[in-house]
Short mmCIF file of C-alpha atoms and ligand atoms in Angstrom, two decimals:
data_model
loop_
_atom_site.label_atom_id
_atom_site.label_comp_id
_atom_site.label_asym_id
_atom_site.label_seq_id
_atom_site.Cartn_x
_atom_site.Cartn_y
_atom_site.Cartn_z
CA UNK I 282 1.95 20.18 59.35
CA UNK I 283 -0.65 21.86 61.52
CA UNK I 284 -3.07 24.05 60.21
CA UNK I 285 -1.35 27.31 62.25
CA UNK I 286 2.07 26.56 60.91
CA UNK I 287 0.99 26.11 57.44
CA UNK I 288 -1.00 29.56 57.95
CA UNK I 289 2.47 30.98 59.24
CA UNK I 290 4.48 29.75 55.96
CA UNK I 291 1.91 30.80 53.67
CA UNK I 292 2.08 34.39 55.33
CA UNK I 293 5.67 34.32 55.78
CA UNK I 294 6.33 33.29 52.02
CA UNK I 295 3.86 35.91 50.90
CA UNK I 296 5.99 38.42 53.22
CA UNK I 297 8.73 37.43 50.86
CA UNK I 298 10.65 35.05 53.51
CA UNK I 299 11.16 32.65 51.35
CA UNK I 300 15.09 31.98 51.73
CA UNK I 301 14.76 31.92 55.39
CA UNK I 302 11.72 29.06 55.42
CA UNK I 303 13.39 26.95 52.45
CA UNK I 304 10.46 25.58 50.62
CA UNK I 305 12.65 22.38 49.08
CA UNK I 306 10.75 20.98 46.41
CA UNK I 307 12.68 18.20 46.15
CA UNK I 308 12.97 16.91 50.04
CA UNK I 309 9.17 17.36 49.42
CA UNK I 310 9.22 15.08 46.26
CA UNK I 311 11.67 12.45 48.58
CA UNK I 312 9.53 12.67 51.36
CA UNK I 313 5.87 12.08 49.81
CA UNK I 314 6.29 11.56 46.17
CA UNK I 315 9.32 8.87 45.70
CA UNK I 316 7.42 6.01 47.48
CA UNK I 317 4.64 5.37 44.24
CA UNK I 318 6.65 7.55 41.39
CA UNK I 319 10.45 6.52 41.28
CA UNK I 320 12.99 8.32 43.42
CA UNK I 321 14.35 8.98 39.54
CA UNK I 322 10.97 10.37 38.75
CA UNK I 323 10.60 7.75 35.92
CA UNK I 324 6.99 6.53 37.63
CA UNK I 325 6.50 3.02 39.96
CA UNK I 326 3.21 2.49 41.28
CA UNK I 327 2.16 5.84 40.18
CA UNK I 328 3.34 7.20 36.49
CA UNK I 329 6.47 9.07 35.62
CA UNK I 330 6.94 12.83 36.95
CA UNK I 331 8.93 14.18 34.39
CA UNK I 332 7.90 17.04 32.20
CA UNK I 333 7.40 14.77 29.20
CA UNK I 334 4.62 13.20 30.88
CA UNK I 335 3.03 16.25 32.48
CA UNK I 336 2.84 18.31 28.97
CA UNK I 337 -0.82 17.43 28.19
CA UNK I 338 -1.77 18.08 31.92
CA UNK I 339 -3.18 21.88 32.44
CA UNK I 340 -1.81 24.12 34.94
CA UNK I 341 -4.36 24.29 37.36
CA UNK I 342 -4.75 20.73 36.92
CA UNK I 343 -1.70 19.50 37.98
CA UNK I 344 -2.23 21.94 41.35
CA UNK I 345 -5.34 20.59 41.96
CA UNK I 346 -4.28 17.09 41.70
CA UNK I 347 -1.67 17.76 43.95
CA UNK I 348 -4.01 19.67 46.41
CA UNK I 349 -6.91 17.31 46.31
CA UNK I 350 -5.55 13.79 44.79
CA UNK I 351 -7.43 11.81 42.63
CA UNK I 352 -10.25 9.92 42.84
CA UNK I 353 -10.57 6.30 42.29
CA UNK I 354 -6.87 6.13 42.41
CA UNK I 355 -3.98 5.91 45.56
CA UNK I 356 -3.23 9.39 44.50
CA UNK I 357 -3.70 11.12 48.14
CA UNK I 358 -4.77 14.94 48.79
CA UNK I 359 -1.28 16.83 50.25
CA UNK I 360 -3.73 19.90 50.64
CA UNK I 361 -3.86 18.81 54.25
CA UNK I 362 -0.06 18.61 54.20
CA UNK I 363 1.88 20.98 52.37
CA UNK I 364 0.95 24.33 52.19
CA UNK I 365 -0.20 26.32 49.43
CA UNK I 366 3.17 28.33 48.45
CA UNK I 367 5.15 24.78 49.02
CA UNK I 368 2.06 23.04 46.71
CA UNK I 369 3.24 25.28 43.71
CA UNK I 370 6.92 24.95 44.62
CA UNK I 371 6.09 21.58 43.44
CA UNK I 372 4.21 21.55 40.87
CA UNK I 373 6.99 23.89 38.76
CA UNK I 374 9.73 21.59 40.37
CA UNK I 375 8.16 18.51 38.83
CA UNK I 376 7.88 20.97 35.36
CA UNK I 377 11.59 21.10 35.44
CA UNK I 378 13.90 18.63 33.69
CA UNK I 379 16.29 16.86 36.28
CA UNK I 380 20.09 17.88 36.52
CA UNK I 381 21.08 14.47 34.52
CA UNK I 382 18.95 13.33 31.73
CA UNK I 383 16.47 10.56 33.29
CA UNK I 384 18.03 7.06 31.17
CA UNK I 385 16.54 3.96 30.03
CA UNK I 386 19.20 1.46 29.17
CA UNK I 387 18.29 -2.54 27.42
CA UNK I 388 19.27 -3.48 30.66
CA UNK I 389 16.15 -1.80 32.37
CA UNK I 390 14.11 -2.60 29.68
CA UNK I 391 14.68 -6.30 30.06
CA UNK I 392 14.39 -5.96 33.99
CA UNK I 393 10.97 -4.50 33.52
CA UNK I 394 9.81 -7.77 31.29
CA UNK I 395 7.26 -9.91 32.75
CA UNK I 396 5.83 -13.19 30.74
CA UNK I 397 2.36 -13.83 32.45
CA UNK I 398 1.80 -16.90 29.78
CA UNK I 399 4.50 -18.31 27.80
CA UNK I 400 3.78 -18.61 24.20
CA UNK I 401 1.62 -21.97 23.14
CA UNK I 402 0.32 -22.38 26.83
CA UNK I 403 -3.41 -20.76 26.43
CA UNK I 404 -5.85 -22.46 24.24
CA UNK I 405 -5.91 -20.89 20.77
CA UNK I 406 -10.27 -20.89 20.66
CA UNK I 407 -12.10 -18.06 22.06
CA UNK I 408 -13.44 -18.44 25.33
CA UNK I 409 -16.69 -16.60 24.55
CA UNK I 410 -19.27 -17.12 21.99
CA UNK I 411 -19.11 -13.40 20.35
CA UNK I 412 -18.10 -13.36 16.84
CA UNK I 413 -14.06 -12.78 17.66
CA UNK I 414 -13.56 -10.68 14.54
CA UNK I 415 -16.37 -7.96 15.36
CA UNK I 416 -15.17 -7.29 18.80
CA UNK I 417 -14.39 -3.58 19.99
CA UNK I 418 -11.70 -3.06 22.04
CA UNK I 419 -12.63 0.45 24.10
CA UNK I 420 -9.98 2.82 25.86
CA UNK I 421 -11.49 4.01 29.32
CA UNK I 422 -8.95 7.38 30.27
CA UNK I 423 -10.98 7.84 33.37
CA UNK I 424 -9.65 5.21 35.56
CA UNK I 425 -7.44 3.77 32.61
CA UNK I 426 -9.14 0.30 31.94
CA UNK I 427 -10.26 -1.73 28.57
CA UNK I 428 -13.26 -2.60 27.71
CA UNK I 429 -14.13 -5.73 25.15
CA UNK I 430 -16.95 -5.34 23.45
CA UNK I 431 -19.07 -8.16 21.68
CA UNK I 432 -20.01 -5.58 18.21
CA UNK I 433 -23.18 -7.95 17.54
CA UNK I 434 -24.89 -7.54 20.35
CA UNK I 435 -22.97 -3.93 21.57
CA UNK I 436 -22.41 -5.26 24.76
CA UNK I 437 -19.39 -5.62 27.31
CA UNK I 438 -18.27 -9.11 27.85
CA UNK I 439 -14.83 -8.43 29.62
CA UNK I 440 -13.33 -5.20 31.28
CA UNK I 441 -9.73 -4.86 32.57
CA UNK I 442 -7.49 -2.77 34.11
CA UNK I 443 -4.60 -1.18 31.82
CA UNK I 444 -1.23 0.87 32.26
CA UNK I 445 -1.77 4.44 33.28
CA UNK I 446 -2.57 6.52 30.42
CA UNK I 447 -2.81 3.95 27.07
CA UNK I 448 -2.56 6.35 23.71
CA UNK I 449 -2.69 5.81 20.33
CA UNK I 450 -4.18 2.87 18.75
CA UNK I 451 -3.62 -0.82 20.27
CA UNK I 452 -2.56 -2.53 17.27
CA UNK I 453 -4.10 -6.31 16.77
CA UNK I 454 -2.18 -9.45 15.26
CA UNK I 455 -3.21 -10.05 11.52
CA UNK I 456 -5.96 -13.12 13.05
CA UNK I 457 -7.16 -10.35 15.82
CA UNK I 458 -6.27 -12.94 18.67
CA UNK I 459 -3.70 -10.38 20.15
CA UNK I 460 -4.17 -6.90 20.70
CA UNK I 461 -0.90 -4.65 21.63
CA UNK I 462 -1.17 -1.54 23.63
CA UNK I 463 1.41 1.36 24.50
CA UNK I 464 1.06 3.94 27.56
CA UNK I 465 2.79 7.29 27.35
CA UNK I 466 5.04 5.74 30.26
CA UNK I 467 6.68 3.43 27.99
CA UNK I 468 4.66 0.58 29.03
CA UNK I 469 4.05 -2.10 25.82
CA UNK I 470 1.65 -5.04 27.27
CA UNK I 471 0.25 -7.98 25.09
CA UNK I 472 -3.18 -9.29 25.40
CA UNK I 473 -4.80 -12.65 24.18
CA UNK I 474 -8.48 -11.37 23.40
CA UNK I 475 -9.19 -14.54 22.83
CA UNK I 476 -8.42 -15.80 26.56
CA UNK I 477 -9.28 -12.39 27.88
CA UNK I 478 -5.73 -12.24 29.74
CA UNK I 479 -2.35 -10.69 29.32
CA UNK I 480 0.52 -12.23 28.19
CA UNK I 481 3.60 -10.37 28.83
CA UNK I 482 4.11 -6.65 29.67
CA UNK I 483 7.85 -4.69 28.91
CA UNK I 484 8.82 -0.94 29.59
CA UNK I 485 10.03 0.15 26.52
CA UNK I 486 10.96 3.73 27.30
CA UNK I 487 10.23 6.83 29.44
CA UNK I 488 8.05 8.38 27.21
CA UNK I 489 6.45 6.52 24.36
CA UNK I 490 4.26 7.52 21.20
CA UNK I 491 3.22 3.98 19.73
CA UNK I 492 3.88 0.68 18.73
CA UNK I 493 3.35 -1.12 15.36
CA UNK I 494 3.46 -5.00 14.91
CA UNK I 495 4.52 -6.75 11.56
CA UNK I 496 1.62 -7.90 9.63
CA UNK I 497 4.01 -11.58 9.46
CA UNK I 498 3.54 -11.62 13.56
CA UNK I 499 6.86 -11.53 14.35
CA UNK I 500 7.89 -8.12 15.25
CA UNK I 501 6.63 -5.28 17.59
CA UNK I 502 8.65 -2.23 17.27
CA UNK I 503 7.92 1.17 19.72
CA UNK I 504 8.82 4.55 19.24
CA UNK I 505 9.94 6.84 22.04
CA UNK I 506 10.30 10.52 22.69
CA UNK I 507 12.45 9.65 25.47
CA UNK I 508 14.97 8.19 25.66
CA UNK I 509 15.31 8.84 21.60
CA UNK I 510 15.09 5.33 20.25
CA UNK I 511 13.17 2.66 18.52
CA UNK I 512 12.79 -0.47 20.49
CA UNK I 513 11.93 -3.75 18.63
CA UNK I 514 10.15 -6.74 20.31
CA UNK I 515 9.93 -9.90 19.64
CA UNK I 516 5.59 -10.00 19.41
CA UNK I 517 5.38 -13.73 20.98
CA UNK I 518 6.78 -12.72 24.60
CA UNK I 519 7.56 -9.50 23.85
CA UNK I 520 11.30 -9.92 24.78
CA UNK I 521 13.53 -7.04 23.93
CA UNK I 522 15.56 -7.85 20.51
CA UNK I 523 17.44 -4.59 20.23
CA UNK I 524 17.60 -0.70 21.20
CA UNK I 525 17.99 1.37 18.14
CA UNK I 526 19.54 4.86 18.70
CA UNK I 527 17.46 7.92 16.50
CA UNK I 528 20.19 9.47 15.48
CA UNK I 529 20.49 11.16 11.79
CA UNK I 530 22.74 11.67 9.08
CA UNK I 531 24.29 14.88 10.64
CA UNK I 532 24.50 12.53 14.10
CA UNK I 533 21.53 15.41 15.46
CA UNK I 534 19.16 12.74 18.10
CA UNK I 535 15.17 12.85 17.34
CA UNK I 536 11.89 12.02 19.09
CA UNK I 537 9.62 9.52 17.27
CA UNK I 538 6.46 11.18 16.25
CA UNK I 539 5.10 7.48 15.13
CA UNK I 540 5.79 4.31 13.58
CA UNK I 541 3.11 1.97 11.86
CA UNK I 542 3.51 -1.15 10.25
CA UNK I 543 3.64 -1.00 6.09
CA UNK I 544 2.15 -4.17 5.69
CA UNK I 545 2.20 -4.80 1.77
CA UNK I 546 5.54 -3.39 1.76
CA UNK I 547 6.68 -5.95 4.85
CA UNK I 548 8.20 -2.95 6.76
CA UNK I 549 7.53 -0.36 9.75
CA UNK I 550 8.21 3.14 8.93
CA UNK I 551 8.94 5.59 11.31
CA UNK I 552 8.23 9.27 11.44
CA UNK I 553 10.72 11.61 13.19
CA UNK I 554 10.30 15.00 14.82
CA UNK I 555 13.46 16.51 15.58
CA UNK I 556 14.82 15.67 12.11
CA UNK I 557 14.01 15.78 8.54
CA UNK I 558 14.01 12.21 7.68
CA UNK I 559 11.82 8.75 7.59
CA UNK I 560 12.91 5.74 8.14
CA UNK I 561 11.88 2.64 6.77
CA UNK I 562 12.81 -0.53 8.39
CA UNK I 563 12.03 -3.95 6.25
CA UNK I 564 11.65 -7.19 8.18
CA UNK I 565 10.48 -9.21 4.95
CA UNK I 566 12.17 -9.21 1.32
CA UNK I 567 9.95 -8.90 -1.42
CA UNK I 568 8.45 -12.62 -1.17
CA UNK I 569 8.18 -12.50 2.08
CA UNK I 570 10.64 -13.75 3.58
CA UNK I 571 12.08 -12.93 7.06
CA UNK I 572 14.85 -10.44 7.13
CA UNK I 573 17.82 -10.79 9.96
CA UNK I 574 19.19 -7.49 9.75
CA UNK I 575 16.22 -4.94 10.16
CA UNK I 576 18.12 -2.31 9.36
CA UNK I 577 17.06 1.30 8.88
CA UNK I 578 16.73 3.26 5.48
CA UNK I 579 16.69 6.98 6.15
CA UNK I 580 14.67 8.64 3.22
CA UNK I 581 16.34 12.35 3.27
CA UNK I 582 12.82 15.33 3.45
CA UNK I 583 12.83 18.96 3.64
CA UNK I 584 10.84 19.04 6.68
CA UNK I 585 10.30 16.73 10.02
CA UNK I 586 7.08 14.88 9.82
CA UNK I 587 4.91 15.01 13.09
CA UNK I 588 2.01 13.51 11.42
CA UNK I 589 1.45 11.46 8.08
CA UNK I 590 -0.59 8.94 6.61
CA UNK I 591 -0.40 5.69 4.11
CA UNK I 592 -2.27 5.69 0.59
CA UNK I 593 -4.04 2.36 0.55
CA UNK I 594 -1.01 0.84 -1.61
CA UNK I 595 1.55 1.82 1.00
CA UNK I 596 3.72 3.39 -1.84
CA UNK I 597 3.23 6.92 -1.01
CA UNK I 598 3.27 8.64 2.36
CA UNK I 599 1.35 12.18 2.90
CA UNK I 600 3.60 13.97 5.79
CA UNK I 601 2.87 17.42 7.70
CA UNK I 602 4.25 19.03 10.48
CA UNK I 603 2.59 20.82 12.97
CA UNK I 604 3.19 23.99 11.20
CA UNK I 605 1.19 22.51 8.08
CA UNK I 606 3.84 22.23 5.68
CA UNK I 607 2.65 19.09 4.07
CA UNK I 608 4.92 16.67 1.61
CA UNK I 609 4.24 13.45 -0.30
CA UNK I 610 6.85 10.76 -0.22
CA UNK I 611 7.48 8.03 -2.56
CA UNK I 612 8.94 5.65 -0.57
CA UNK I 613 10.08 3.04 -3.70
CA UNK I 614 11.87 5.99 -4.88
CA UNK I 615 13.07 7.14 -1.23
CA UNK I 616 12.57 10.93 -2.23
CA UNK I 617 9.46 13.36 -1.84
CA UNK I 618 7.81 13.71 -5.18
CA UNK I 619 5.40 16.84 -4.38
CA UNK I 620 4.03 18.94 -2.23
CA UNK I 621 0.94 19.45 -0.21
CA UNK I 622 -0.48 22.77 0.13
CA UNK I 623 -2.24 21.83 3.14
CA UNK I 624 -2.24 24.92 5.37
CA UNK I 625 -3.64 25.00 8.96
CA UNK I 626 -2.29 21.82 11.46
CA UNK I 627 -3.64 19.11 9.71
CA UNK I 628 -3.96 15.15 11.27
CA UNK I 629 -3.20 13.30 8.56
CA UNK I 630 -2.96 9.95 11.06
CA UNK I 631 -6.40 10.34 11.42
CA UNK I 632 -7.35 10.17 7.55
CA UNK I 633 -9.27 8.24 6.00
CA UNK I 634 -9.71 7.60 1.95
CA UNK I 635 -12.83 6.90 -0.60
CA UNK I 636 -13.36 7.20 -4.29
CA UNK I 637 -14.64 10.02 -5.16
CA UNK I 638 -15.78 10.13 -9.08
CA UNK I 639 -13.57 7.87 -10.14
CA UNK I 640 -10.88 8.79 -8.00
CA UNK I 641 -9.23 7.98 -4.84
CA UNK I 642 -9.68 10.80 -2.14
CA UNK I 643 -8.31 11.27 1.12
CA UNK I 644 -9.22 13.60 3.92
CA UNK I 645 -8.49 14.51 7.63
CA UNK I 646 -9.15 16.81 10.19
CA UNK I 647 -6.91 19.84 11.35
CA UNK I 648 -6.92 20.50 14.73
CA UNK I 649 -6.36 24.13 14.16
CA UNK I 650 -9.15 25.09 12.35
CA UNK I 651 -12.99 24.02 11.21
CA UNK I 652 -12.21 22.63 8.00
CA UNK I 653 -11.81 19.22 6.06
CA UNK I 654 -9.23 19.72 3.32
CA UNK I 655 -9.90 16.50 0.40
CA UNK I 656 -7.14 15.42 -1.33
CA UNK I 657 -7.01 14.16 -4.79
CA UNK I 658 -4.43 11.14 -4.19
CA UNK I 659 -3.70 11.02 -8.31
CA UNK I 660 -2.37 15.13 -8.72
CA UNK I 661 -2.32 15.42 -4.36
CA UNK I 662 -4.29 18.88 -5.42
CA UNK I 663 -6.63 20.04 -2.71
CA UNK I 664 -10.11 19.74 -4.38
CA UNK I 665 -12.12 21.18 -1.38
CA UNK I 666 -12.05 21.86 1.95
CA UNK I 667 -15.15 21.39 4.05
CA UNK I 668 -16.39 23.48 6.06
CA UNK I 669 -17.11 22.11 9.90
CA UNK I 670 -18.51 23.37 13.06
CA UNK I 671 -14.35 23.78 14.61
CA UNK I 672 -10.65 22.07 14.83
CA UNK I 673 -11.51 18.38 15.42
CA UNK I 674 -9.15 15.20 16.08
CA UNK I 675 -10.40 12.32 14.15
CA UNK I 676 -12.56 11.38 11.35
CA UNK I 677 -13.72 8.30 10.65
CA UNK I 678 -15.98 5.90 7.79
CA UNK I 679 -16.49 2.89 6.40
CA UNK I 680 -16.86 0.96 2.84
CA UNK I 681 -20.19 0.11 3.54
CA UNK I 682 -21.30 3.89 4.95
CA UNK I 683 -21.81 7.16 2.46
CA UNK I 684 -20.78 9.14 5.43
CA UNK I 685 -17.93 10.23 7.14
CA UNK I 686 -17.88 11.46 10.65
CA UNK I 687 -16.06 14.28 12.12
CA UNK I 688 -15.95 15.93 15.25
CA UNK I 689 -15.03 19.52 16.34
CA UNK I 690 -13.49 18.56 19.89
CA UNK I 691 -10.87 21.38 19.99
CA UNK I 692 -14.01 23.78 19.52
CA UNK I 693 -16.97 25.06 21.52
CA UNK I 694 -19.14 22.74 19.70
CA UNK I 695 -17.11 20.07 20.99
CA UNK I 696 -20.51 18.16 22.12
CA UNK I 697 -21.46 17.96 18.12
CA UNK I 698 -20.26 15.04 15.70
CA UNK I 699 -21.10 16.49 11.94
CA UNK I 700 -21.53 14.10 9.30
CA UNK I 701 -20.57 14.30 6.22
CA UNK I 702 -21.96 13.15 2.53
CA UNK I 703 -18.70 11.28 0.82
CA UNK I 704 -20.24 11.99 -2.47
CA UNK I 705 -21.55 15.55 -2.23
CA UNK I 706 -18.74 16.63 0.36
CA UNK I 707 -21.61 18.29 2.32
CA UNK I 708 -22.26 18.11 5.73
CA UNK I 709 -25.72 15.95 5.35
CA UNK I 710 -26.66 15.89 9.28
CA UNK I 711 -24.98 16.28 12.82
CA UNK I 712 -25.22 14.33 16.26
CA UNK I 713 -25.37 15.58 19.68
CA UNK I 714 -25.10 12.81 22.15
CA UNK I 715 -25.21 14.98 25.46
CA UNK I 716 -25.35 18.83 25.24
CA UNK I 717 -22.22 20.69 26.31
CA UNK I 718 -20.22 17.21 26.50
CA UNK I 719 -16.96 16.38 24.75
CA UNK I 720 -18.27 13.71 22.13
CA UNK I 721 -15.45 12.38 19.24
CA UNK I 722 -14.04 9.11 17.91
CA UNK I 723 -16.32 6.98 15.91
CA UNK I 724 -15.74 3.36 15.33
CA UNK I 725 -17.93 1.78 13.02
CA UNK I 726 -19.03 -2.07 13.46
CA UNK I 727 -17.38 -4.66 11.12
CA UNK I 728 -20.67 -4.57 8.70
CA UNK I 729 -20.82 -0.51 8.90
CA UNK I 730 -24.35 -0.47 10.37
CA UNK I 731 -23.81 0.85 13.42
CA UNK I 732 -21.54 3.89 14.58
CA UNK I 733 -19.95 3.87 17.55
CA UNK I 734 -19.25 7.62 19.18
CA UNK I 735 -17.09 8.37 22.64
CA UNK I 736 -19.13 10.43 25.32
CA UNK I 737 -15.74 11.31 26.40
CA UNK I 738 -16.65 12.16 30.56
CA UNK I 739 -15.94 10.33 33.64
CA UNK I 740 -19.86 9.26 33.52
CA UNK I 741 -19.66 8.62 29.74
CA UNK I 742 -20.65 6.40 27.18
CA UNK I 743 -20.48 4.52 23.94
CA UNK I 744 -23.42 6.10 22.40
CA UNK I 745 -24.12 3.55 19.45
CA UNK I 746 -26.02 5.53 15.80
CA UNK I 747 -27.24 3.60 12.94
CA UNK I 748 -24.97 4.94 10.62
CA UNK I 749 -27.61 5.39 7.61
CA UNK I 750 -30.42 7.09 9.62
CA UNK I 751 -28.17 8.70 12.49
CA UNK I 752 -30.76 7.43 15.07
CA UNK I 753 -29.39 6.63 18.44
CA UNK I 754 -29.25 2.90 19.08
CA UNK I 755 -28.11 2.28 22.39
CA UNK I 756 -25.74 3.81 25.21
CA UNK I 757 -23.20 1.46 27.26
CA UNK I 758 -21.57 3.56 30.29
CA UNK I 759 -18.10 4.22 30.50
CA UNK I 760 -15.35 5.75 32.28
CA UNK I 761 -14.32 8.18 29.95
CA UNK I 762 -13.88 6.26 26.61
CA UNK I 763 -11.27 7.79 24.20
CA UNK I 764 -10.71 5.10 21.54
CA UNK I 765 -12.57 2.21 20.22
CA UNK I 766 -11.02 -0.30 17.42
CA UNK I 767 -12.81 -2.76 15.71
CA UNK I 768 -11.05 -5.96 15.31
CA UNK I 769 -12.22 -6.37 11.75
CA UNK I 770 -11.65 -2.46 10.77
CA UNK I 771 -8.07 -2.91 12.02
CA UNK I 772 -7.03 -5.73 10.44
CA UNK I 773 -8.49 -5.92 7.12
CA UNK I 774 -7.21 -1.92 7.31
CA UNK I 775 -10.44 -0.84 6.15
CA UNK I 776 -9.83 2.82 4.14
CA UNK I 777 -12.37 4.44 6.93
CA UNK I 778 -10.11 4.05 9.79
CA UNK I 779 -6.63 4.51 11.09
CA UNK I 780 -4.30 1.33 10.51
FE1 DHE J 968 -3.13 10.98 19.69
C1 DHE J 968 -3.58 8.68 17.89
C2 DHE J 968 -0.41 11.72 18.73
C3 DHE J 968 -3.20 14.10 21.41
C4 DHE J 968 -6.24 10.44 21.83
N1 DHE J 968 -2.12 10.29 18.33
C5 DHE J 968 -2.17 8.99 17.51
C6 DHE J 968 -1.20 8.64 17.07
C7 DHE J 968 -0.25 9.51 17.19
C8 DHE J 968 -0.96 10.72 18.25
C9 DHE J 968 1.03 9.90 16.66
C10 DHE J 968 -1.18 7.42 16.14
C11 DHE J 968 -0.79 6.18 17.40
C12 DHE J 968 -1.00 5.14 16.57
O1 DHE J 968 -2.03 4.63 15.87
O2 DHE J 968 -0.40 3.76 16.70
N2 DHE J 968 -1.96 12.73 20.13
C13 DHE J 968 -1.01 13.06 19.33
C14 DHE J 968 -0.56 13.90 19.47
O3 DHE J 968 0.70 14.34 18.80
C15 DHE J 968 -1.07 15.10 20.44
C16 DHE J 968 -2.01 16.04 19.79
C17 DHE J 968 -0.27 15.71 21.63
C18 DHE J 968 0.12 14.74 22.58
O4 DHE J 968 -0.04 14.64 23.57
O5 DHE J 968 0.66 13.20 22.13
C19 DHE J 968 -1.96 13.99 20.60
N3 DHE J 968 -4.44 12.29 21.46
C20 DHE J 968 -4.03 13.13 21.63
C21 DHE J 968 -5.28 13.33 23.22
O6 DHE J 968 -5.37 14.24 23.69
C22 DHE J 968 -6.31 12.13 22.95
C23 DHE J 968 -7.47 13.13 22.18
C24 DHE J 968 -6.75 11.89 24.46
C25 DHE J 968 -5.56 11.26 25.17
O7 DHE J 968 -5.57 10.19 25.42
O8 DHE J 968 -4.44 11.12 25.46
C26 DHE J 968 -5.54 11.60 21.78
N4 DHE J 968 -4.94 9.81 19.54
C27 DHE J 968 -5.93 8.91 20.66
C28 DHE J 968 -6.73 8.74 20.50
C29 DHE J 968 -6.07 7.47 19.03
C30 DHE J 968 -4.75 8.54 19.15
C31 DHE J 968 -7.94 8.12 20.55
C32 DHE J 968 -5.72 6.58 18.40
C33 DHE J 968 -6.69 7.20 17.00
C34 DHE J 968 -7.21 5.82 15.95
O9 DHE J 968 -8.34 5.58 15.97
O10 DHE J 968 -6.06 4.84 15.85
#
């Protein structure tokens, strides 16, 4: 369309002649978008373009991506091709669910499965000299990459492209050799950290929450929001074992909030977003003997769980809905045993535990308020609410550190992390890696001596601090680093990090 024709179209639309000119976003989608994003909007070379996939994109961001394209990707600018009202109509259409609910069947899952290296074909030793237990993987959201970092030298050893928009904690096999990642678009990838090579990939859904890996190394379980399913895979080659419909006892279906491995219980635990049940799926008996059936056991609750946290023995889960309703569930008894008066919008998934006055306590950030609630793990009372600069996402510590680090990334103070003394429950210091720019998510080195902070910007960095003196040690440039994960801390289920 020429510039004059576009101007005439804009003028006509402004004069209320839409129907005469018929802006047809579906036709524009078919013509300009379908080749990369799929005729069914489920994604292809580009990501899925459904309301669920676009939930996190602000209206102005979607407008600018359509108009100006996305730098360093294949996404072109449509500003020169489509008039502003056509782009607006297209953006509105993308935010509208298709008439027929999108399907992702077992056959579609199987058809997406690719094995790059069959189990047992790659050497069982690292191709580098770094300590494989002190590696970090860093998720760089800017251009969808992952960096493998040597935690001793604090230097990258490899960088690889990932699927679009990884989210949540990548999960490691017990020996730390393999890392399993999930993308919001439903791709699950298995990567061999010792050989620095992808092993297998499969698309388990259209919109996925996260994955868990069984401690015995046999299974991967993925939780979806679209479709409403849990998908069980073999961990060795990611082949599909079973699709489990998430349907409660009254027949209602539910999105999955998150799924975790409860290693000491030999089970997976899945929290559900739309029905007041939590599901436990045992994969081995108490003696560790594998079970064949992997049948879910539903525990009925008072409220749904958006977020939850295991105590260190994995007997209890502390769960909360985004509305602040909290409950303690005893997995052995299969029932709620206490209420948690948390208020706010607790982010229990980012909780940590430590010993305070002979008791285990748990603390987690609040997505809605500038405070960190601290809960006694014996009587479930809130023993303190530590005031912070503002609502934050992540809280992190290490057994060898006296401090817990909290961000305030949902507030105007998003550039500063506060460092809380775990014994006095007072803020002992703060760091501002780059004034005015978002800094959040901390992970410690294996020995707890260094704390790595993400400067979450396109020209961002991992900023390394001495965890005792809070002095900056090093800056490693990265493209919008989000989360980073230390193999040792994760595989030993450190009390200072999420599992
Ligand atoms: Fe996350 C973990 C849910 C938005 C970055 N996030 C998780 C997990 C859940 C979750 C359930 C645990 C998964 C696991 O361990 O396998 N996240 C949610 C939400 O419900 C929320 C608020 C809305 C949504 O869009 O889903 C949300 N999360 C975000 C972001 O906007 C963040 C900051 C940037 C992004 O890339 O999406 C973000 N989430 C993270 C990170 C983790 C995470 C870095 C891993 C934390 C860890 O250290 O284990």
